Amino acid sequence: MGIARIAVTGATGLIGSALVRSLRADGHEVVRLVRRPARSGDEVEWDPARGHVDTAGLEGCDAVVHLAGAGVGERRWTEAYKREIRDSRVLGTAAIARAVASLGTPPKVLLCGTALGYYGDTGTRAVDETAPAGDGFLPSVCVEWEAAATAAEEAGIRVAYARTGLVVAREGGAWGRLFPLFRAGLGGRLGNGEQYWSFIALHDEVAALRHILDTGSLAGPVNLTAPDPVTNREVTAAMGRVLRRPALLHVPAPALRIALGDFASDVLGSQRVLPSRLLDSGFRFAFPTIDAAIASAA
């Protein structure tokens, strides 16, 4: 889209901060949405819980990237935290969608970060964007999350949903916790290790988000995951190989359920998800294999 003005929510998170750095390095003007009064010209105040967005700060934006939301793995899933997970995504998306739809000159594209949680537990079955939503808490959240952007679609804005897998990065997310354990020789498989993990290197995640922004034919769901999902057992072996550390430990499923509560079902669940629309649109992964993705972050 050439040099553009792009607004980003969740700009301080793992993915958002990497995306902002990438966009600015290429000369784009980035406006960050913050949950406090704006302190500089590159900030816009918003309050997702109240549905408030300072729309004046979004004027002239060519694109809006919405990545904000409470971390799924940050805390034990109490009923209160499950409400926070749901509300932070659904209310925030609805607020952004209404805001961009109300602009006199709306952005060309609204790119909403969602999650592979949409598909639920797929077992060994490979699925792509044509698959229906799964059952359970995370699929129900993802369905509401994506539906919350309806106002933007009805305003004629191209809306894409980046359904992101497990991001391989030292700085945060699931792998941010795995790296220190494996470096200390304390890594190992989780449960029986046969559950599929659909991963993506942080570099490829940012590149894929930018590809969606630049590709006018991409609207609706787009899976952001490497083309060859692997099992947790294979992840464990790859971490040991790349980091040159033993990876012989095993965390049994009952212990995970005690430690993580309802979130354990997500850790132990299997998601074998393919990035069909990314590949069909010409995107090429820099780190398509699990060893390459881990090495890129190590």
Short mmCIF file of N, CA, C and O in Angstrom, two decimals, residues 1 4-10 19 23 31 33 44 46 53 55 57-67 92-93 95-97 99-101 103 105-113 152 157-160 209 212-213:
data_model
loop_
_atom_site.label_atom_id
_atom_site.label_comp_id
_atom_site.label_asym_id
_atom_site.label_seq_id
_atom_site.Cartn_x
_atom_site.Cartn_y
_atom_site.Cartn_z
N MET A 1 0.81 -1.21 0.00
CA MET A 1 0.00 0.00 0.00
C MET A 1 0.85 1.27 0.00
O MET A 1 0.36 2.34 0.26
N ALA A 4 2.31 4.40 4.39
CA ALA A 4 0.94 4.50 4.91
C ALA A 4 0.94 4.95 6.35
O ALA A 4 1.94 4.88 7.07
N ARG A 5 -0.23 5.42 6.78
CA ARG A 5 -0.50 5.73 8.19
C ARG A 5 -1.31 4.55 8.73
O ARG A 5 -2.40 4.25 8.22
N ILE A 6 -0.78 3.88 9.75
CA ILE A 6 -1.36 2.64 10.24
C ILE A 6 -1.54 2.73 11.74
O ILE A 6 -0.59 3.05 12.47
N ALA A 7 -2.75 2.45 12.22
CA ALA A 7 -3.03 2.44 13.65
C ALA A 7 -2.94 1.01 14.17
O ALA A 7 -3.36 0.07 13.49
N VAL A 8 -2.40 0.85 15.37
CA VAL A 8 -2.19 -0.48 15.95
C VAL A 8 -2.66 -0.50 17.40
O VAL A 8 -2.22 0.34 18.20
N THR A 9 -3.54 -1.44 17.75
CA THR A 9 -3.82 -1.71 19.15
C THR A 9 -2.95 -2.88 19.60
O THR A 9 -2.49 -3.68 18.78
N GLY A 10 -2.71 -2.97 20.90
CA GLY A 10 -1.82 -4.03 21.39
C GLY A 10 -0.39 -3.81 20.95
O GLY A 10 0.38 -4.76 20.79
N LEU A 19 5.63 -5.78 15.13
CA LEU A 19 5.01 -5.22 13.93
C LEU A 19 5.29 -3.72 13.82
O LEU A 19 5.63 -3.22 12.74
N LEU A 23 7.13 -1.88 10.67
CA LEU A 23 6.47 -0.85 9.87
C LEU A 23 7.28 0.46 9.89
O LEU A 23 7.48 1.09 8.85
N VAL A 31 0.47 4.82 14.41
CA VAL A 31 -0.27 5.43 15.51
C VAL A 31 -0.63 4.31 16.48
O VAL A 31 -1.23 3.31 16.07
N LEU A 33 -2.68 2.90 19.79
CA LEU A 33 -3.82 3.15 20.67
C LEU A 33 -3.42 2.78 22.10
O LEU A 33 -2.89 1.68 22.33
N VAL A 44 -3.21 7.48 20.37
CA VAL A 44 -4.65 7.72 20.34
C VAL A 44 -5.24 7.05 21.57
O VAL A 44 -4.97 5.87 21.83
N TRP A 46 -7.95 5.19 23.86
CA TRP A 46 -9.15 4.38 23.73
C TRP A 46 -9.41 3.65 25.04
O TRP A 46 -8.49 3.48 25.86
N VAL A 53 -13.32 5.24 21.67
CA VAL A 53 -12.12 5.44 20.85
C VAL A 53 -12.09 6.91 20.43
O VAL A 53 -13.11 7.44 19.97
N THR A 55 -11.79 8.95 17.89
CA THR A 55 -11.78 8.73 16.44
C THR A 55 -11.00 9.81 15.69
O THR A 55 -10.52 9.55 14.58
N GLY A 57 -8.12 10.76 16.19
CA GLY A 57 -6.75 10.29 16.00
C GLY A 57 -6.63 9.23 14.92
O GLY A 57 -5.51 8.91 14.48
N LEU A 58 -7.76 8.68 14.48
CA LEU A 58 -7.73 7.66 13.44
C LEU A 58 -7.95 8.24 12.05
O LEU A 58 -7.81 7.53 11.05
N GLU A 59 -8.30 9.52 11.99
CA GLU A 59 -8.50 10.14 10.68
C GLU A 59 -7.22 10.05 9.85
O GLU A 59 -6.12 10.27 10.35
N GLY A 60 -7.38 9.72 8.60
CA GLY A 60 -6.23 9.64 7.69
C GLY A 60 -5.49 8.32 7.73
O GLY A 60 -4.49 8.15 7.02
N CYS A 61 -5.96 7.38 8.55
CA CYS A 61 -5.29 6.07 8.60
C CYS A 61 -5.68 5.24 7.38
O CYS A 61 -6.85 5.16 7.01
N ASP A 62 -4.70 4.62 6.78
CA ASP A 62 -4.94 3.73 5.65
C ASP A 62 -5.32 2.32 6.11
O ASP A 62 -5.96 1.57 5.37
N ALA A 63 -4.88 1.97 7.32
CA ALA A 63 -5.14 0.63 7.84
C ALA A 63 -5.17 0.68 9.36
O ALA A 63 -4.53 1.53 9.98
N VAL A 64 -5.93 -0.24 9.96
CA VAL A 64 -5.95 -0.41 11.41
C VAL A 64 -5.68 -1.88 11.70
O VAL A 64 -6.32 -2.77 11.11
N VAL A 65 -4.73 -2.12 12.59
CA VAL A 65 -4.39 -3.49 13.01
C VAL A 65 -4.77 -3.62 14.48
O VAL A 65 -4.23 -2.90 15.33
N HIS A 66 -5.68 -4.53 14.77
CA HIS A 66 -6.21 -4.67 16.12
C HIS A 66 -5.70 -5.97 16.73
O HIS A 66 -6.11 -7.06 16.35
N LEU A 67 -4.77 -5.84 17.70
CA LEU A 67 -4.12 -7.00 18.30
C LEU A 67 -4.34 -7.10 19.81
O LEU A 67 -3.82 -8.02 20.45
N GLY A 92 -13.43 -4.93 22.78
CA GLY A 92 -12.41 -4.14 22.10
C GLY A 92 -12.59 -4.14 20.59
O GLY A 92 -12.47 -3.10 19.94
N THR A 93 -12.89 -5.32 20.03
CA THR A 93 -13.09 -5.40 18.58
C THR A 93 -14.31 -4.61 18.15
O THR A 93 -14.30 -3.91 17.12
N ALA A 95 -15.57 -2.00 19.62
CA ALA A 95 -15.25 -0.57 19.72
C ALA A 95 -14.44 -0.09 18.53
O ALA A 95 -14.72 0.97 17.95
N ILE A 96 -13.44 -0.87 18.13
CA ILE A 96 -12.61 -0.49 16.98
C ILE A 96 -13.43 -0.52 15.70
O ILE A 96 -13.33 0.39 14.85
N ALA A 97 -14.27 -1.53 15.52
CA ALA A 97 -15.06 -1.65 14.30
C ALA A 97 -16.03 -0.48 14.17
O ALA A 97 -16.19 0.10 13.08
N ALA A 99 -15.67 2.45 15.52
CA ALA A 99 -14.89 3.67 15.33
C ALA A 99 -14.47 3.85 13.88
O ALA A 99 -14.64 4.94 13.31
N VAL A 100 -13.94 2.82 13.26
CA VAL A 100 -13.47 2.97 11.87
C VAL A 100 -14.66 3.14 10.92
O VAL A 100 -14.57 3.85 9.92
N ALA A 101 -15.79 2.50 11.26
CA ALA A 101 -16.97 2.63 10.41
C ALA A 101 -17.54 4.04 10.44
O ALA A 101 -18.20 4.47 9.48
N LEU A 103 -15.83 6.87 10.55
CA LEU A 103 -14.95 7.88 9.98
C LEU A 103 -15.47 8.35 8.62
O LEU A 103 -16.01 7.57 7.84
N THR A 105 -13.62 9.25 6.10
CA THR A 105 -12.83 8.47 5.14
C THR A 105 -12.26 7.28 5.90
O THR A 105 -11.22 7.39 6.55
N PRO A 106 -12.93 6.15 5.87
CA PRO A 106 -12.47 5.01 6.66
C PRO A 106 -11.20 4.39 6.08
O PRO A 106 -10.86 4.61 4.91
N PRO A 107 -10.48 3.62 6.88
CA PRO A 107 -9.29 2.92 6.37
C PRO A 107 -9.68 1.88 5.33
O PRO A 107 -10.82 1.43 5.29
N LYS A 108 -8.71 1.52 4.51
CA LYS A 108 -8.96 0.51 3.48
C LYS A 108 -9.15 -0.88 4.09
O LYS A 108 -9.85 -1.72 3.54
N VAL A 109 -8.47 -1.12 5.22
CA VAL A 109 -8.49 -2.46 5.79
C VAL A 109 -8.44 -2.40 7.31
O VAL A 109 -7.75 -1.56 7.89
N LEU A 110 -9.20 -3.29 7.93
CA LEU A 110 -9.13 -3.56 9.37
C LEU A 110 -8.65 -4.99 9.51
O LEU A 110 -9.32 -5.93 9.07
N LEU A 111 -7.47 -5.15 10.11
CA LEU A 111 -6.89 -6.47 10.31
C LEU A 111 -6.99 -6.81 11.79
O LEU A 111 -6.34 -6.19 12.63
N CYS A 112 -7.83 -7.78 12.12
CA CYS A 112 -8.06 -8.19 13.51
C CYS A 112 -7.28 -9.46 13.80
O CYS A 112 -7.46 -10.48 13.11
N GLY A 113 -6.44 -9.42 14.82
CA GLY A 113 -5.77 -10.63 15.25
C GLY A 113 -6.73 -11.49 16.03
O GLY A 113 -7.31 -11.04 17.02
N ALA A 152 -17.61 -2.79 10.80
CA ALA A 152 -16.62 -2.40 9.80
C ALA A 152 -16.91 -3.04 8.45
O ALA A 152 -16.80 -2.40 7.40
N ILE A 157 -15.51 -1.78 4.60
CA ILE A 157 -14.07 -1.91 4.87
C ILE A 157 -13.66 -3.37 4.70
O ILE A 157 -14.38 -4.28 5.12
N ARG A 158 -12.53 -3.60 4.07
CA ARG A 158 -12.00 -4.97 3.99
C ARG A 158 -11.56 -5.40 5.39
O ARG A 158 -10.73 -4.74 6.01
N VAL A 159 -12.13 -6.47 5.89
CA VAL A 159 -11.82 -6.96 7.23
C VAL A 159 -11.22 -8.36 7.11
O VAL A 159 -11.80 -9.25 6.48
N ALA A 160 -10.04 -8.53 7.70
CA ALA A 160 -9.37 -9.83 7.71
C ALA A 160 -9.15 -10.25 9.16
O ALA A 160 -8.92 -9.42 10.04
N LEU A 209 1.32 -10.67 8.63
CA LEU A 209 0.42 -9.56 8.90
C LEU A 209 0.58 -8.47 7.85
O LEU A 209 -0.40 -7.93 7.32
N ILE A 212 -0.97 -9.54 4.56
CA ILE A 212 -2.42 -9.37 4.54
C ILE A 212 -2.78 -7.91 4.29
O ILE A 212 -3.69 -7.61 3.50
N LEU A 213 -2.09 -7.00 4.95
CA LEU A 213 -2.36 -5.57 4.74
C LEU A 213 -2.18 -5.20 3.27
O LEU A 213 -2.96 -4.40 2.73
#
